[in-house]
Every structure is written in structure tokens, then in C-alpha cells.
Coordinates of C-alpha atoms in Angstrom, one line a residue:
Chain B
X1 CA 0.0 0.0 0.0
X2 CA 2.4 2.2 1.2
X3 CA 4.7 1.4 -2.1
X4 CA 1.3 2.2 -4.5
X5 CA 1.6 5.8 -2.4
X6 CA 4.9 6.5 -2.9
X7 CA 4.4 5.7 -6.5
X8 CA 1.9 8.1 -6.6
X9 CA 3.9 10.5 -5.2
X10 CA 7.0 10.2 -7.5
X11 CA 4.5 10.2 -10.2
X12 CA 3.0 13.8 -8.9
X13 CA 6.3 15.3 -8.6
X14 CA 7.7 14.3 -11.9
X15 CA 4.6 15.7 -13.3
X16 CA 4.7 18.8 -11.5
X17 CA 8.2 19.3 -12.9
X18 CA 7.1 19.2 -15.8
X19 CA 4.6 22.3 -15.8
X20 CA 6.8 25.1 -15.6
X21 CA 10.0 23.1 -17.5
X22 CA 9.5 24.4 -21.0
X23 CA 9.4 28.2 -19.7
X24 CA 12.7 27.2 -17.7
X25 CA 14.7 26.0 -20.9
X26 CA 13.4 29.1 -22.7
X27 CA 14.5 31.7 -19.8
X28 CA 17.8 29.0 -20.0
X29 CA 17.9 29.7 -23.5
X30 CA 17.6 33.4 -23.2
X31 CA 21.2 34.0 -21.6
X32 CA 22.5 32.5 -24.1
X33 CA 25.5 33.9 -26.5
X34 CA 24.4 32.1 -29.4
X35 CA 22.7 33.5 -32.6
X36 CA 20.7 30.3 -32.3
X37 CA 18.2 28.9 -29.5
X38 CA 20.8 26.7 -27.7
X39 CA 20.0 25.4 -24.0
X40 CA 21.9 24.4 -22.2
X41 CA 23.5 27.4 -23.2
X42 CA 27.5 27.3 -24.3
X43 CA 28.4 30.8 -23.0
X44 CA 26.0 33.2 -21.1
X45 CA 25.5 36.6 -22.4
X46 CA 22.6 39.7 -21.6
X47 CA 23.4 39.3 -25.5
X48 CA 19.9 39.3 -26.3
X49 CA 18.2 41.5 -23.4
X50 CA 20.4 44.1 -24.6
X51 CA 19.0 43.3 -28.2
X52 CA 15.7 43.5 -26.9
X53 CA 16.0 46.8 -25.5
X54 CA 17.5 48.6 -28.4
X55 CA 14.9 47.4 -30.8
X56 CA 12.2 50.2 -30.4
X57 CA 9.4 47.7 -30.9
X58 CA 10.0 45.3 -27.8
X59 CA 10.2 48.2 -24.8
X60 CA 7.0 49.4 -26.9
X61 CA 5.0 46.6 -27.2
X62 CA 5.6 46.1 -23.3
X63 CA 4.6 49.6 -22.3
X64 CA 1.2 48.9 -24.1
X65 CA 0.6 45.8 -22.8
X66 CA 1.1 47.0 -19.0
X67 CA -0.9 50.1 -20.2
X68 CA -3.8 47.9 -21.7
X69 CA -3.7 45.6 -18.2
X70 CA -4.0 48.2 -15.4
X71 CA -6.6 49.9 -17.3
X72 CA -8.6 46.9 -17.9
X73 CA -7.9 46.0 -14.4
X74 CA -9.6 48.9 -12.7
X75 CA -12.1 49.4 -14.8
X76 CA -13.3 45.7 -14.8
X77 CA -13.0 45.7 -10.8
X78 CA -15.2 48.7 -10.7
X79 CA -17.9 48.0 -12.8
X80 CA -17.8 44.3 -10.8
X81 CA -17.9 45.4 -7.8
X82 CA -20.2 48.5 -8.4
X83 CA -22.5 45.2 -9.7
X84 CA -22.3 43.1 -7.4
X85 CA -22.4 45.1 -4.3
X86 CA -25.9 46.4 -5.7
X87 CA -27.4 42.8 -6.4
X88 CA -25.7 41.7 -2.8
X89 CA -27.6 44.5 -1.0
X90 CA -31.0 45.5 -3.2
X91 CA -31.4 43.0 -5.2
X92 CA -30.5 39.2 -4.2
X93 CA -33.2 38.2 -6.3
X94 CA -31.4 38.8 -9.6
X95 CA -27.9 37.4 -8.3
X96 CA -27.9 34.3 -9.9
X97 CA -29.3 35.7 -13.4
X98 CA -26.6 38.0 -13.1
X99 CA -23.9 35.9 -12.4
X100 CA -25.1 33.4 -15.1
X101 CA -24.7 36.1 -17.3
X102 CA -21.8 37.4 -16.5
X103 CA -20.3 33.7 -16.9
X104 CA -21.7 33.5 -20.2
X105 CA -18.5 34.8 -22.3
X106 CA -16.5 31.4 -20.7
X107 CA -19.0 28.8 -22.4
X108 CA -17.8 30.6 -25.5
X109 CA -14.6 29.1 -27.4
X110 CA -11.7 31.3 -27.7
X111 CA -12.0 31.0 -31.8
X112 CA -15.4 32.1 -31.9
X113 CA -14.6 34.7 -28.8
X114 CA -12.2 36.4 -31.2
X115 CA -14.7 36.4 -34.5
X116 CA -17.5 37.8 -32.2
X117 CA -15.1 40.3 -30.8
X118 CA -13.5 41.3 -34.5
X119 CA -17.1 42.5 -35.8
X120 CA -18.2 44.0 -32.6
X121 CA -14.9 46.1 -32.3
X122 CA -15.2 46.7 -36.3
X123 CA -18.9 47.9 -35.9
X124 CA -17.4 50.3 -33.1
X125 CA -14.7 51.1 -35.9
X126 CA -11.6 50.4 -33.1
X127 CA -9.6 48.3 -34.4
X128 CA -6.2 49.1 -34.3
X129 CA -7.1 51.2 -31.0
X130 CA -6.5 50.6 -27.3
X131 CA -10.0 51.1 -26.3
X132 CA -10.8 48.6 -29.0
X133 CA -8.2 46.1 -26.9
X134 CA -9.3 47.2 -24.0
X135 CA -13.1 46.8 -24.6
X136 CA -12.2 42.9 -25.7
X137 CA -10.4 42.1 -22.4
X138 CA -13.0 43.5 -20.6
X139 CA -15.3 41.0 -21.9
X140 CA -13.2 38.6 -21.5
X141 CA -12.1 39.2 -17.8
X142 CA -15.1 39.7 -16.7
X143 CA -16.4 36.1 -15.7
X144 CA -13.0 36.0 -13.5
X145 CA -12.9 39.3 -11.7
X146 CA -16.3 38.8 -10.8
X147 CA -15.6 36.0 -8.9
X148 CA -13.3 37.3 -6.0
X149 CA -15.4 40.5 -5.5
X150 CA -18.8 38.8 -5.4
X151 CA -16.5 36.0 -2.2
X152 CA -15.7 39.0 -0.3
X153 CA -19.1 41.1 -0.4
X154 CA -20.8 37.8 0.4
X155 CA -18.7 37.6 3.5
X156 CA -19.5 40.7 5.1
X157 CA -22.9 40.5 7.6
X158 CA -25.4 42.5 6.6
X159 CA -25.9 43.5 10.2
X160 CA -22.8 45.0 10.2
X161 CA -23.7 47.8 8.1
X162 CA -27.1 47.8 9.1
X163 CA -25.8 48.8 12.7
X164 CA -23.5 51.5 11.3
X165 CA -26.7 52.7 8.9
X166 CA -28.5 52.9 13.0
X167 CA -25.2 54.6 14.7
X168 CA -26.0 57.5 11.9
X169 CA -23.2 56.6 9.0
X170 CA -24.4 57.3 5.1
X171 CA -24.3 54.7 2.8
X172 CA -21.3 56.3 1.4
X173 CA -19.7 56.2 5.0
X174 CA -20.9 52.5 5.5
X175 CA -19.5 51.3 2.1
X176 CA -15.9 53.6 3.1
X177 CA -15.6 52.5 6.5
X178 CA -16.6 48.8 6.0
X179 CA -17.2 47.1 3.0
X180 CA -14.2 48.5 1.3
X181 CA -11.7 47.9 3.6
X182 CA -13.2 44.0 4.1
X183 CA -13.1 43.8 0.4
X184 CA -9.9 44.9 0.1
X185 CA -8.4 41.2 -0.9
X186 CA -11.4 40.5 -2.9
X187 CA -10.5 43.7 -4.9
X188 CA -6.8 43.2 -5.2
X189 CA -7.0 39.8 -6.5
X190 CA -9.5 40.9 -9.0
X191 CA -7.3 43.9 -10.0
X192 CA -4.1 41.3 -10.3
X193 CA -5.8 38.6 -11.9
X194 CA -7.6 40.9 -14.2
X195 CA -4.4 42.6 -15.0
X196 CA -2.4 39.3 -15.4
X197 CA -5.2 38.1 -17.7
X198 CA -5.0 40.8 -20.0
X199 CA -1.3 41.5 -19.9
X200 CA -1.0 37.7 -21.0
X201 CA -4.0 37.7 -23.8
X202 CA -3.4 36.5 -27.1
X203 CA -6.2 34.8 -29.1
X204 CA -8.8 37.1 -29.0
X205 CA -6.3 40.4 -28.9
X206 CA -4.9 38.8 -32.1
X207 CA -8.2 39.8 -34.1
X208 CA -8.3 43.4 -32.9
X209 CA -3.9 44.4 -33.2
X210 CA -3.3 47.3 -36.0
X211 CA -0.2 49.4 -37.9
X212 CA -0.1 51.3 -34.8
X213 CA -0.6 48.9 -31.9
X214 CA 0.5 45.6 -30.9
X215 CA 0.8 44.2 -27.8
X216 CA 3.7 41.9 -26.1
X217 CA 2.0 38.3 -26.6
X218 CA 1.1 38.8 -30.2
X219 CA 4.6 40.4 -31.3
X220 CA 6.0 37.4 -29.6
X221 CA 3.5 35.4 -31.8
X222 CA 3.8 37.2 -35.5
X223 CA 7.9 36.8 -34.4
X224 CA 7.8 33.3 -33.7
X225 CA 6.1 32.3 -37.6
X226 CA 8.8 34.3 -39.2
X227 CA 12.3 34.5 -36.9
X228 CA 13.8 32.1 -34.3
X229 CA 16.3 34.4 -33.2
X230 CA 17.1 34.3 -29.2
X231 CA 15.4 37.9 -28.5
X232 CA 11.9 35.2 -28.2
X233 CA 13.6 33.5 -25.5
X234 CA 14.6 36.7 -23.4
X235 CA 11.7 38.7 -24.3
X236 CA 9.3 35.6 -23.0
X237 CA 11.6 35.9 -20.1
X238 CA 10.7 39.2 -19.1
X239 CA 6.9 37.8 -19.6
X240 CA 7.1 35.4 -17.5
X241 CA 9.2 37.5 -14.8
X242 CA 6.2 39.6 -15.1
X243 CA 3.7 36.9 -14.1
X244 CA 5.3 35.5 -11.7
X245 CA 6.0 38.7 -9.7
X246 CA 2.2 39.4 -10.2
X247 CA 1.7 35.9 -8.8
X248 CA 3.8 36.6 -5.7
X249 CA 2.2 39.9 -5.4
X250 CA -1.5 38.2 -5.3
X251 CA 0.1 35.9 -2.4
X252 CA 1.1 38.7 -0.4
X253 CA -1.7 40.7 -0.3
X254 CA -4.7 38.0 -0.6
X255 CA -3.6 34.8 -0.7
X256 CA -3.8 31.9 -3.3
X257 CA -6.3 29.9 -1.9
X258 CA -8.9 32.1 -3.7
X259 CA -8.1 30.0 -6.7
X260 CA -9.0 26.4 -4.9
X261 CA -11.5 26.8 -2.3
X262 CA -15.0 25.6 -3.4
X263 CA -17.6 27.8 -2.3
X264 CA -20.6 27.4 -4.6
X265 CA -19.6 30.9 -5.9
Chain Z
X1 CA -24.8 40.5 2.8
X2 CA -27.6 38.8 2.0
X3 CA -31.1 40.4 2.8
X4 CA -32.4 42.5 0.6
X5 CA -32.7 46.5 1.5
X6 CA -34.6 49.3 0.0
X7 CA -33.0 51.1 -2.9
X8 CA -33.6 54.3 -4.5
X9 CA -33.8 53.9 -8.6
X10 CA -30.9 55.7 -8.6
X11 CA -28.3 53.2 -7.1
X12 CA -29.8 50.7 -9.9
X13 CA -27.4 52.5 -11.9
X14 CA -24.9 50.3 -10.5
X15 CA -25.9 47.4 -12.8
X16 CA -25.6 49.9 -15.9
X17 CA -21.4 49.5 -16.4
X18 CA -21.6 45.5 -16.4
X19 CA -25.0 45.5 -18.1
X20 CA -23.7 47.3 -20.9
X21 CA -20.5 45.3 -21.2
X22 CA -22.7 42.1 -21.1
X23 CA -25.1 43.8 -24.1
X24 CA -22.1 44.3 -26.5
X25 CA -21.0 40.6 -26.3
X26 CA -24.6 39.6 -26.3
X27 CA -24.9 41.8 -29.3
X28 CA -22.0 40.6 -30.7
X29 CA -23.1 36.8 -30.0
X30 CA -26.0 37.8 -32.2
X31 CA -24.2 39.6 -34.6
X32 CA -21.9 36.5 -35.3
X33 CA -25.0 34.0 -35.9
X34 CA -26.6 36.7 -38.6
X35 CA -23.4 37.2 -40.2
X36 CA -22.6 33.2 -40.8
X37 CA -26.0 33.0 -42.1
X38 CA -25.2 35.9 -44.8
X39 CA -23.0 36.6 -47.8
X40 CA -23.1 39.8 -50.0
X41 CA -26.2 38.9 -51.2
X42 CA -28.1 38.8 -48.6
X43 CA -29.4 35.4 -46.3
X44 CA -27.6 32.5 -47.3
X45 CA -26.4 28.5 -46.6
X46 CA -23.4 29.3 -49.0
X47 CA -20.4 29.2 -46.2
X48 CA -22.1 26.1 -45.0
X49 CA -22.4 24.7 -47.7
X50 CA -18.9 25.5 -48.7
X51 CA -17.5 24.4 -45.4
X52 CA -20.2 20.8 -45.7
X53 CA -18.7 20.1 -49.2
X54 CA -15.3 20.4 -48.9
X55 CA -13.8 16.6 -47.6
X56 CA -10.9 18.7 -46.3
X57 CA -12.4 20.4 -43.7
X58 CA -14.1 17.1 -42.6
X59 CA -10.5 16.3 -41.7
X60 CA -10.0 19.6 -40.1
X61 CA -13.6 18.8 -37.7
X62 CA -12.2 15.7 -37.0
X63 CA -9.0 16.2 -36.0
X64 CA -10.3 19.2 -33.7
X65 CA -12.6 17.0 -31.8
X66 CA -10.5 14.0 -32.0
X67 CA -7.3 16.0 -30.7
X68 CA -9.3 18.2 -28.2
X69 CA -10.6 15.0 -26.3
X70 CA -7.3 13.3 -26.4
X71 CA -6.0 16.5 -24.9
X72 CA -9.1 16.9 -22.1
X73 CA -8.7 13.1 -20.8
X74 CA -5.2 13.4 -21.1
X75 CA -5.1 16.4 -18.7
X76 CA -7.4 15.2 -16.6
X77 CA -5.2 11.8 -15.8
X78 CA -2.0 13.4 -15.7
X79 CA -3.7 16.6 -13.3
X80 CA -4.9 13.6 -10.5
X81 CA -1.2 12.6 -9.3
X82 CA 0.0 16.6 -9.3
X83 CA -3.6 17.5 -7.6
X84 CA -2.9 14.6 -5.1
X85 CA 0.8 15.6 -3.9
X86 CA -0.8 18.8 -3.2
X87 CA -3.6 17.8 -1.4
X88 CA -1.5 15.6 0.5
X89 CA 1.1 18.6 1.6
X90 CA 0.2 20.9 4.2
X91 CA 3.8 23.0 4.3
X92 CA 4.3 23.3 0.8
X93 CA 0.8 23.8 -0.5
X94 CA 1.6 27.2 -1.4
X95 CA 4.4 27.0 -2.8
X96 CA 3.9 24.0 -4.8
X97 CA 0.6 26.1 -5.7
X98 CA 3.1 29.1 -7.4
X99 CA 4.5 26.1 -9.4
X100 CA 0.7 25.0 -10.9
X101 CA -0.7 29.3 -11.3
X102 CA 2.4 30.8 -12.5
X103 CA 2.8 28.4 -15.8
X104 CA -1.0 28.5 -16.0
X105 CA -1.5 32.2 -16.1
X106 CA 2.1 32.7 -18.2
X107 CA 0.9 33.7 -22.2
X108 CA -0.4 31.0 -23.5
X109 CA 2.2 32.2 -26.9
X110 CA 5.3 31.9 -24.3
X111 CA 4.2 28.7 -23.2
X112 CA 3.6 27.1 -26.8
X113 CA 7.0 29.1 -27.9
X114 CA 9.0 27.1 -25.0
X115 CA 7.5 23.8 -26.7
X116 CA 8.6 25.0 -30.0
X117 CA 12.1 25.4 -28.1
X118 CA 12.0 21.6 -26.9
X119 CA 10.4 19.5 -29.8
X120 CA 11.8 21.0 -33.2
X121 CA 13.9 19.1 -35.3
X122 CA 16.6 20.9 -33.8
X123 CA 14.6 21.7 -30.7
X124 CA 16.2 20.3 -27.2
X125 CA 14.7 16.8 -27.1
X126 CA 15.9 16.1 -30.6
X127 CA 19.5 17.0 -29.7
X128 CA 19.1 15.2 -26.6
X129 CA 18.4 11.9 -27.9
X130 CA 21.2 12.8 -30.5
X131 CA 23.8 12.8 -28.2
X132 CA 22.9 9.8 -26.4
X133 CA 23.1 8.3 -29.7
X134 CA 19.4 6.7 -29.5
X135 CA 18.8 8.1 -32.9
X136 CA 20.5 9.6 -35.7
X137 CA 17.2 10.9 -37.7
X138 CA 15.2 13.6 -35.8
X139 CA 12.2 12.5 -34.7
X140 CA 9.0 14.3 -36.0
X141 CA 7.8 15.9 -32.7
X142 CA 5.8 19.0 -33.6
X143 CA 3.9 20.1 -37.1
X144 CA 1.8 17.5 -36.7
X145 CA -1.1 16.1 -34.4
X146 CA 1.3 15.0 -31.8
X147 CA 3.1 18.4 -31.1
X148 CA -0.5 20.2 -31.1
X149 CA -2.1 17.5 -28.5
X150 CA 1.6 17.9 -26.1
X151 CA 1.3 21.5 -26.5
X152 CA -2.4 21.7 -25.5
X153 CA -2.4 19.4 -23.0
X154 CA 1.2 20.9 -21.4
X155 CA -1.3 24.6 -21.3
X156 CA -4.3 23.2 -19.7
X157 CA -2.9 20.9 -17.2
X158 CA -2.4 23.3 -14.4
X159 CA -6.5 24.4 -14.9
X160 CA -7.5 21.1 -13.8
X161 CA -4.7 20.4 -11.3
X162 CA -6.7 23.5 -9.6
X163 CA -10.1 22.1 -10.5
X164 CA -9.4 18.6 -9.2
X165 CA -7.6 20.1 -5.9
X166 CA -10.9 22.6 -5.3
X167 CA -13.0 19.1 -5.0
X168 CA -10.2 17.3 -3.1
X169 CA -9.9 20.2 -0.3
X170 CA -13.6 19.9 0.2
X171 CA -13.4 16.5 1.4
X172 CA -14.0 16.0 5.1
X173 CA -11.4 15.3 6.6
X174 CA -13.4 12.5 9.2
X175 CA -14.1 10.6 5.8
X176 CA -10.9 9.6 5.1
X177 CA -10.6 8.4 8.6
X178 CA -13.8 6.5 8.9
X179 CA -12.9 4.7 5.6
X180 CA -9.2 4.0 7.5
X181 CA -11.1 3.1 10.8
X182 CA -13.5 0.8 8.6
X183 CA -10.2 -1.2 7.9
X184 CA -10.0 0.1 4.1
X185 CA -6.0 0.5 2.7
X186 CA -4.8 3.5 0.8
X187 CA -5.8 2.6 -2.7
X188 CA -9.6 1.4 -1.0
X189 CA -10.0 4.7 0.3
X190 CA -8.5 6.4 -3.0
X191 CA -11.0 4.3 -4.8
X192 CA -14.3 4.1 -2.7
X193 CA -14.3 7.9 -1.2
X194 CA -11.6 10.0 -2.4
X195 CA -11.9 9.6 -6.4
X196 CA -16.2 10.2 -6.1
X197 CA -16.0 13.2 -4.4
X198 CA -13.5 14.6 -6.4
X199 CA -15.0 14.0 -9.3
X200 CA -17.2 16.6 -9.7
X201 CA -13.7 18.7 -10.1
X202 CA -12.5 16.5 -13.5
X203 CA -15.8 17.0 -14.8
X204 CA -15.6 20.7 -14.7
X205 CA -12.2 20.3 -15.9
X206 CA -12.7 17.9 -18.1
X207 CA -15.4 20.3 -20.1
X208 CA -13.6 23.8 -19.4
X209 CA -10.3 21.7 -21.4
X210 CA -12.3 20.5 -24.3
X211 CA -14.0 23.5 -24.8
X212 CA -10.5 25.7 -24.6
X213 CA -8.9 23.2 -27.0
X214 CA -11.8 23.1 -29.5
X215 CA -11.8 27.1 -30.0
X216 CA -7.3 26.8 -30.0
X217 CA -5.3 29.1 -32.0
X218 CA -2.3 30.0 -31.5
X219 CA -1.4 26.0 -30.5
X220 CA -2.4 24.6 -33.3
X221 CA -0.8 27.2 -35.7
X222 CA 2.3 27.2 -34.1
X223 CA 2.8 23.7 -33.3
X224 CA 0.9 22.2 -35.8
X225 CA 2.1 24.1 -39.0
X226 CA -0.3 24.5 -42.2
X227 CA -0.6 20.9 -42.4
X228 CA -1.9 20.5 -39.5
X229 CA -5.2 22.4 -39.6
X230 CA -7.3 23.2 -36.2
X231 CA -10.7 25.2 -36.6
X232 CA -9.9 28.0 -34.8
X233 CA -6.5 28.1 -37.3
X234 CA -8.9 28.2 -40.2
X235 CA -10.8 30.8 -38.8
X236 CA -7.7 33.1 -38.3
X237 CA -7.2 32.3 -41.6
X238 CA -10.4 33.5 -42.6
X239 CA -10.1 36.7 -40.5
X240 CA -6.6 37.8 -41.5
X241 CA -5.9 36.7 -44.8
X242 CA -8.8 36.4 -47.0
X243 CA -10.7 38.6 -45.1
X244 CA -13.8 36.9 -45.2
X245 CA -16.0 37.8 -41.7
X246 CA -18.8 36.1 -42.6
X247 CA -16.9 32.6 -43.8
X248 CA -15.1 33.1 -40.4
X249 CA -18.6 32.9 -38.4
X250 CA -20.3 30.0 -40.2
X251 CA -17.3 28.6 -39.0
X252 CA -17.6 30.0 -35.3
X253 CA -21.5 28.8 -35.8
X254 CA -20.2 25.5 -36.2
X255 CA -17.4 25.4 -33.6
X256 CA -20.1 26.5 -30.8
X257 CA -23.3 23.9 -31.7
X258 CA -20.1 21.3 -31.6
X259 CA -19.3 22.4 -28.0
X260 CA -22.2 23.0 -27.1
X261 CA -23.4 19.3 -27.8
X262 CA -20.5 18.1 -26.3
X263 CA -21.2 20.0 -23.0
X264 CA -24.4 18.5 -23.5
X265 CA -23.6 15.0 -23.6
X266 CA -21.3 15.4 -20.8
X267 CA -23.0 16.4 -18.7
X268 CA -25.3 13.7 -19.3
X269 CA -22.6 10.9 -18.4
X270 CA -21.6 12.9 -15.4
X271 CA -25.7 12.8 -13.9
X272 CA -24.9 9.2 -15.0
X273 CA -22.2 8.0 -13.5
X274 CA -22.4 10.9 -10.3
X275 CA -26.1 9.0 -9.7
X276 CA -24.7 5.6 -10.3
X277 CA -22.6 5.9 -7.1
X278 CA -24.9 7.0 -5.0

């Protein structure tokens, strides 16, 4: 029995190796000196991160793509939490219509996600713009930055700000005082995982890039059809670094367990 | 919060932000159906038809299902093991969790560049086995249906190692020592109360994989070449080089009734086999 377990276990580690192995060969890859992707890498070299930051387009490209996320962020989290804090308090009735429908965009597959978005951004006529980005990943992280806010506004007792409503506080002063500060993880993992979301976007932002805007992801993607050159390699570096210090960021300030705890929501 | 207050009609306004948001894609949702179901002329079958008669693009259905379910049990099998050790660690949990999220939320484009890294003819694997000696002929890894269904699987993995481990942390923790108690071993346990209960968590991953490998893009076009055809990759086709919208949503049309029949019929067998052990 116990050997069956241990099995097991080898079994789960070898396999948990494996997840993040092909970005470590890459970031490997990335120091190398090299005109060629070579890992293990002969001689190391910032070769290629210097290559990436003289090219114009790279430092670009990332500025937009961290531009694009924060806004999408916020604006997501607000109109989320401005939501679901009304259904929460007035209207509990419609919560689950709501949320069905806010849901919706995931039972749609990314393909057809980025057809639906191309015509819709068309008809708006912005594509090629960063509202016309923006507007997609808005859509598209809705369903998950809904989900955090609507956990910590289902937390709070109502009787909490009831009794502040009785002591003589607004409903501005109740929602200041209270609910925002016991929101406050609820809100910052929406805002990262939002903003990680749309900073890491590819198929649907694809559909919607122009002469004048392109974001990180799909550079890396147009670059990868047509050149192999090392500058992928340290340029998905600096993605992942990204990500990962978001990740470490969402740990510190709200914990991970958001992501794994089964709460009906 | 939960009971219901008074409002004035003003604070409805609340809704209005996400309302609107949820009206463009609805609109747009609508918009796609009526434009699949049009050409210049007017109303028309022609894109279906044109997508019904050509035997190519049977291939191209086929290998999209086909690949994408490969890919969704695949996952789901490998995720138990990973969702396991983590279940089973108290200390680590966290960090072993950083190890499944950062991977999983890392561009989708990084992650299917690092397998282009590993499995091209020149790609690390290839010169691995090279200088072993095991072969002297690179092996065909990617740009076919083999480097698409490693690539997939590799990006969806760490969605239902998360899925699986929701359903495992829910498990009482007295259940596992009843079943012990009873006199059951560690695989009669796994078998009889832990594997039930956690699948609920490898259904929903096991329908959230298919339908993100079905509607692949960048996957498939990267890793499975022009040979290799997924639908989405003839839909960016569609969209970006012969510019043909309406093409593109007969194809999007067909894509969704697909996945949508297949969420359909899974979660038939999951009422199935869900009543079946009760």
C-alpha cells in the first residue's frame, strides 16, 4: 500500500516538474550567446536583453501591454464590484441571473470569442485602437474578476452595516468605512488577476492588433512564424518575470487559496 | 450581505457598467449567428455549404474534436497525481501552488514558444536523444497532431490540477478516517471515497479543457504548421488573410453547436455516473 503511495507521489512530482519546464529551458535559453536557440546554453551573455531593448518595438509593445492591463484592471473591478455590491444589498433576487450572465463569455470558445469580438470592435470602428483592446479584455475578464469580489461582499454580515446605517453613517460612509476595507483582498486579486489576464491575452487580442498597436503576446506570436532568433527566448523571459512577480504579489496581499476553495460561488 | 434592502432607482445604476459590457457581447453573440447565415447577397447556406462540401475540412472537424478530447482526458489523468501531492502537503501547498498558477496564467504564446524550443527538429529533445546516440534521424515531434495534443495538453494541465484540488480540499477530513477506521488501505480509500468526491472537479475540468482546445489558435498554428489544420486556425485564416468575416462565423456557428453538444452530452454521463454511485 504504502509502495502504491509512494508511487503516486513520484509520479506527482515528476509531473509537476514538468509544468513550468518548457518556460525554464526558454529563460535557460535566453542568456544564451548564441545566434541560435541553444540550451543548455554554451556561453551566457545579456546578448539578447540588450537586443531587446535597443529594438524600439520590444520596450513598446511592453509599455502597451502593461498600459492595456492596469486599465482593464480597474475598470473591470469597478464596474464588478459596483455590480455586485448592488445585487448583494438591493437585489439578491437577480444574483444568480446575473452571475449566469456574467459567466456567459466562458462557455464561448476562444476562436469564436475572437470572430465575435473582430465585428463588434469593427462595428465600433476600433480596431487598431487601445480602447478597441481594451473593450475585448473587458469582456473577456469579466467572468473572472467577478468572482473574487462577489467572495468578499458575500462575506461581510449584513448586520454590520445595518448597525452602522442605525449609529448615523451614510451609505457612502458605511461602504468607506466597511465594505471596502473587508473587500480589500477581494479587490486586489481581482485587480491582479484581471491585470495578469489581460497582460497575457493572445487569441482574442490577435483579431483586434493594427499598424499602430500591438501588444507583447502577439509580437511574440507574429515573431515566432517568421524568426527564431534568441530575443523570443529573453523577451518571453521578461513575460514570465512579469507573471510570476504578479503571482507573488496576489500571495502577499490575498492569498492563493482564492483559486482552490469551493464555495458554490 | 444577503437580505435585501430598500433602494432608490438611482443606485440601480450600478448594474448599468456591467449590463452594458454584457449587451455588446450579447450583441455581438447575435451579430456572429446573422453574419454566418449571410453573404453579399443577402441570407444565405453558402459558407455552410462551402464548409459541408469540402472533404478537407471534414479532416480539419475531425481532427479538432478527436485531438481536443485526447487533450481533455489526457489532462485530466496526468492533473490527479499533481492535484494529489498537493492535497497531501500541508507546508508546501503554497508553494507548490506558485508552481501550478504561474505556468498557467504565463501567455499561452510563451508557453507554446517554450515547446517549439523543446520539440523542433533541432529543438532540445531532438538534440538530446542525438547525443545519447538513441537516434541519428530527428524524430518528427511537432507540425503534426502529436506536437499540437503535447502542446495543449502541457497549457491546460495546471487548470485542472486547480479544478481537481478545489474538489479534493472539500473532502471531510473525518471521511478519510472513517474509511481508515472501517479497515480500508490507501488505494480502497483512493478508490471508494476519495476519487467520487473529487469528481465533480475532472468533470468541470474535463469540459472547461475541451471547450478551450476546441476554439485553439495560437497552438495549433504554431505547433501544428499549415498541415496540420485546427478550426480556430482556419478561422484566423479567414479573418486575417482572406478577409472573409462572414466565412469566419459559419465557422464559429459550427465550432459552438459542436461544444455545445458536447457539454451536452457530458453532462449527461456525469448525472450518469455521479447517480450511479450513489
Amino acid at each position: 500500500m504504502s509502495s502504491m503511495n509512494r508511487l503516486a507521489k513520484v509520479l506527482g512530482i515528476v509531473l509537476l516538474a514538468s509544468l513550468p519546464a518548457p518556460i525554464m529551458i526558454v529563460a535557460g535559453a535566453s542568456f544564451s550567446d548564441s545566434s541560435y536557440i541553444q540550451f543548455p546554453p554554451e556561453a551566457l551573455s545579456l546578448r539578447w536583453y540588450r537586443e531587446t531593448i535597443i529594438d524600439p518595438r520590444w520596450p513598446r509593445a511592453f509599455a502597451i501591454s502593461i498600459g492595456i492591463a492596469a486599465v482593464t484592471a480597474v475598470i473591470v473591478t469597478a464596474f464588478n464590484f459596483m455590480a455586485a455590491y448592488y445585487t448583494q444589498r438591493y437585489a439578491p433576487r437577480i444574483a444568480s441571473a446575473l452571475e449566469l450572465a456574467i459567466f456567459s463569455p466562458l462557455f464561448f470558445p476562444h476562436a469564436a470569442m475572437g470572430v465575435a469580438m473582430v465585428a463588434l470592435i469593427a462595428k465600433l470602428d476600433l480596431i487598431g485602437t487601445a480602447p478597441g483592446i481594451i473593450l475585448a479584455h473587458l469582456i473577456v475578464t469579466l467572468p473572472f474578476s467577478y468572482r473574487p469580489i462577489h467572495v468578499a461582499l458575500r462575506s461581510i454580515d449584513p448586520d454590520l452595516i445595518r448597525a452602522a446605517n442605525v449609529m448615523g453613517a451614510s451609505e457612502w460612509r458605511a461602504l468607506n468605512d466597511i465594505v471596502l476595507p473587508m473587500c480589500r483582498s477581494g479587490i486586489l486579486t481581482s485587480l491582479l488577476f484581471a491585470g495578469i489576464i489581460s497582460f497575457d491575452e493572445v487569441t482574442v487580442t490577435m483579431f483586434l492588433i493594427g499598424p499602430n498597436i500591438t501588444t507583447l503576446p502577439v509580437q511574440i506570436f507574429s515573431f515566432v512564424q517568421d524568426s527564431a532568433t534568441p530575443v523570443l527566448a529573453a523577451i518571453s523571459t521578461i513575460c514570465v518575470l512579469v507573471t510570476f512577480i504578479a503571482v507573488l504579489v496576489l500571495d502577499r496581499v490575498a492569498g492563493l487559496a482564492f483559486f482552490v476553495r469551493r464555495d458554490g460561488a | 450581505m444577503t437580505e435585501a434592502e430598500p433602494a432608490s432607482p438611482a443606485k440601480a445604476l450600478l448594474l448599468l457598467p456591467v449590463l452594458l459590457l454584457l449587451a455588446m457581447f450579447f450583441a455581438s453573440a447575435i451579430h456572429l449567428f446573422s453574419s454566418g447565415f449571410t453573404d453579399d447577397n443577402g441570407w444565405s447556406l453558402r459558407y455552410f455549404r462551402q464548409i459541408v462540401n469540402r472533404p478537407d475540412y471534414h479532416v480539419v472537424f475531425a481532427r479538432t474534436i478527436l485531438s481536443s478530447l485526447v487533450v481533455s482526458v489526457l489532462s485530466v489523468v496526468l492533473s490527479y497525481p499533481i492535484a494529489l501531492l498537493l492535497w497531501r502537503t500541508d507546508r508546501w501547498r503554497n508553494t507548490l501552488l506558485i508552481v501550478v498558477l504561474v505556468p498557467w496564467l504565463v501567455s499561452l504564446v510563451v508557453r507554446t514558444y517554450g515547446w517549439l524550443v523543446l520539440l523542433g527538429p533541432k529543438g532540445v529533445i531532438n538534440a538530446m536523444l542525438a547525443w545519447v546516440g538513441v537516434i541519428d534521424q530527428p524524430l518528427a515531434l511537432m507540425f503534426n497532431d502529436l506536437g499540437i495534443i503535447i502542446g495543449l495538453t502541457h497549457v491546460l494541465i495546471p487548470f485542472a490540477v486547480i479544478s481537481i484540488l478545489s474538489s479534493l480540499l472539500a473532502i471531510e477530513a473525518n471521511l478519510e478516517e472513517a474509511s481508515g477506521v472501517l479497515g480500508a488501505g490507501g488505494y480502497q480509500t483512493f478508490r471508494y471515497i476519495v476519487l467520487p468526491l473529487s469528481l465533480p472537479g475532472a468533470f468541470t475540468a474535463l469540459m472547461v479543457i475541451f471547450l478551450a482546445s476546441i476554439g485553439a489558435i495560437v497552438t495549433p498554428i504554431l505547433l501544428g504548421g499549415m498541415s496540420h489544420q485546427f478550426v480556430g486556425s482556419q478561422i484566423y485564416q479567414e479573418v486575417m488573410y482572406t478577409f472573409n468575416i462572414n466565412k469566419a462565423a459559419a465557422w464559429s456557428i459550427c465550432l459552438l453547436s459542436i461544444s455545445f453538444l458536447s457539454l451536452l452530452l457530458l453532462k449527461l454521463i456525469e448525472r450518469r455516473l455521479i447517480k450511479g454511485q450513489e
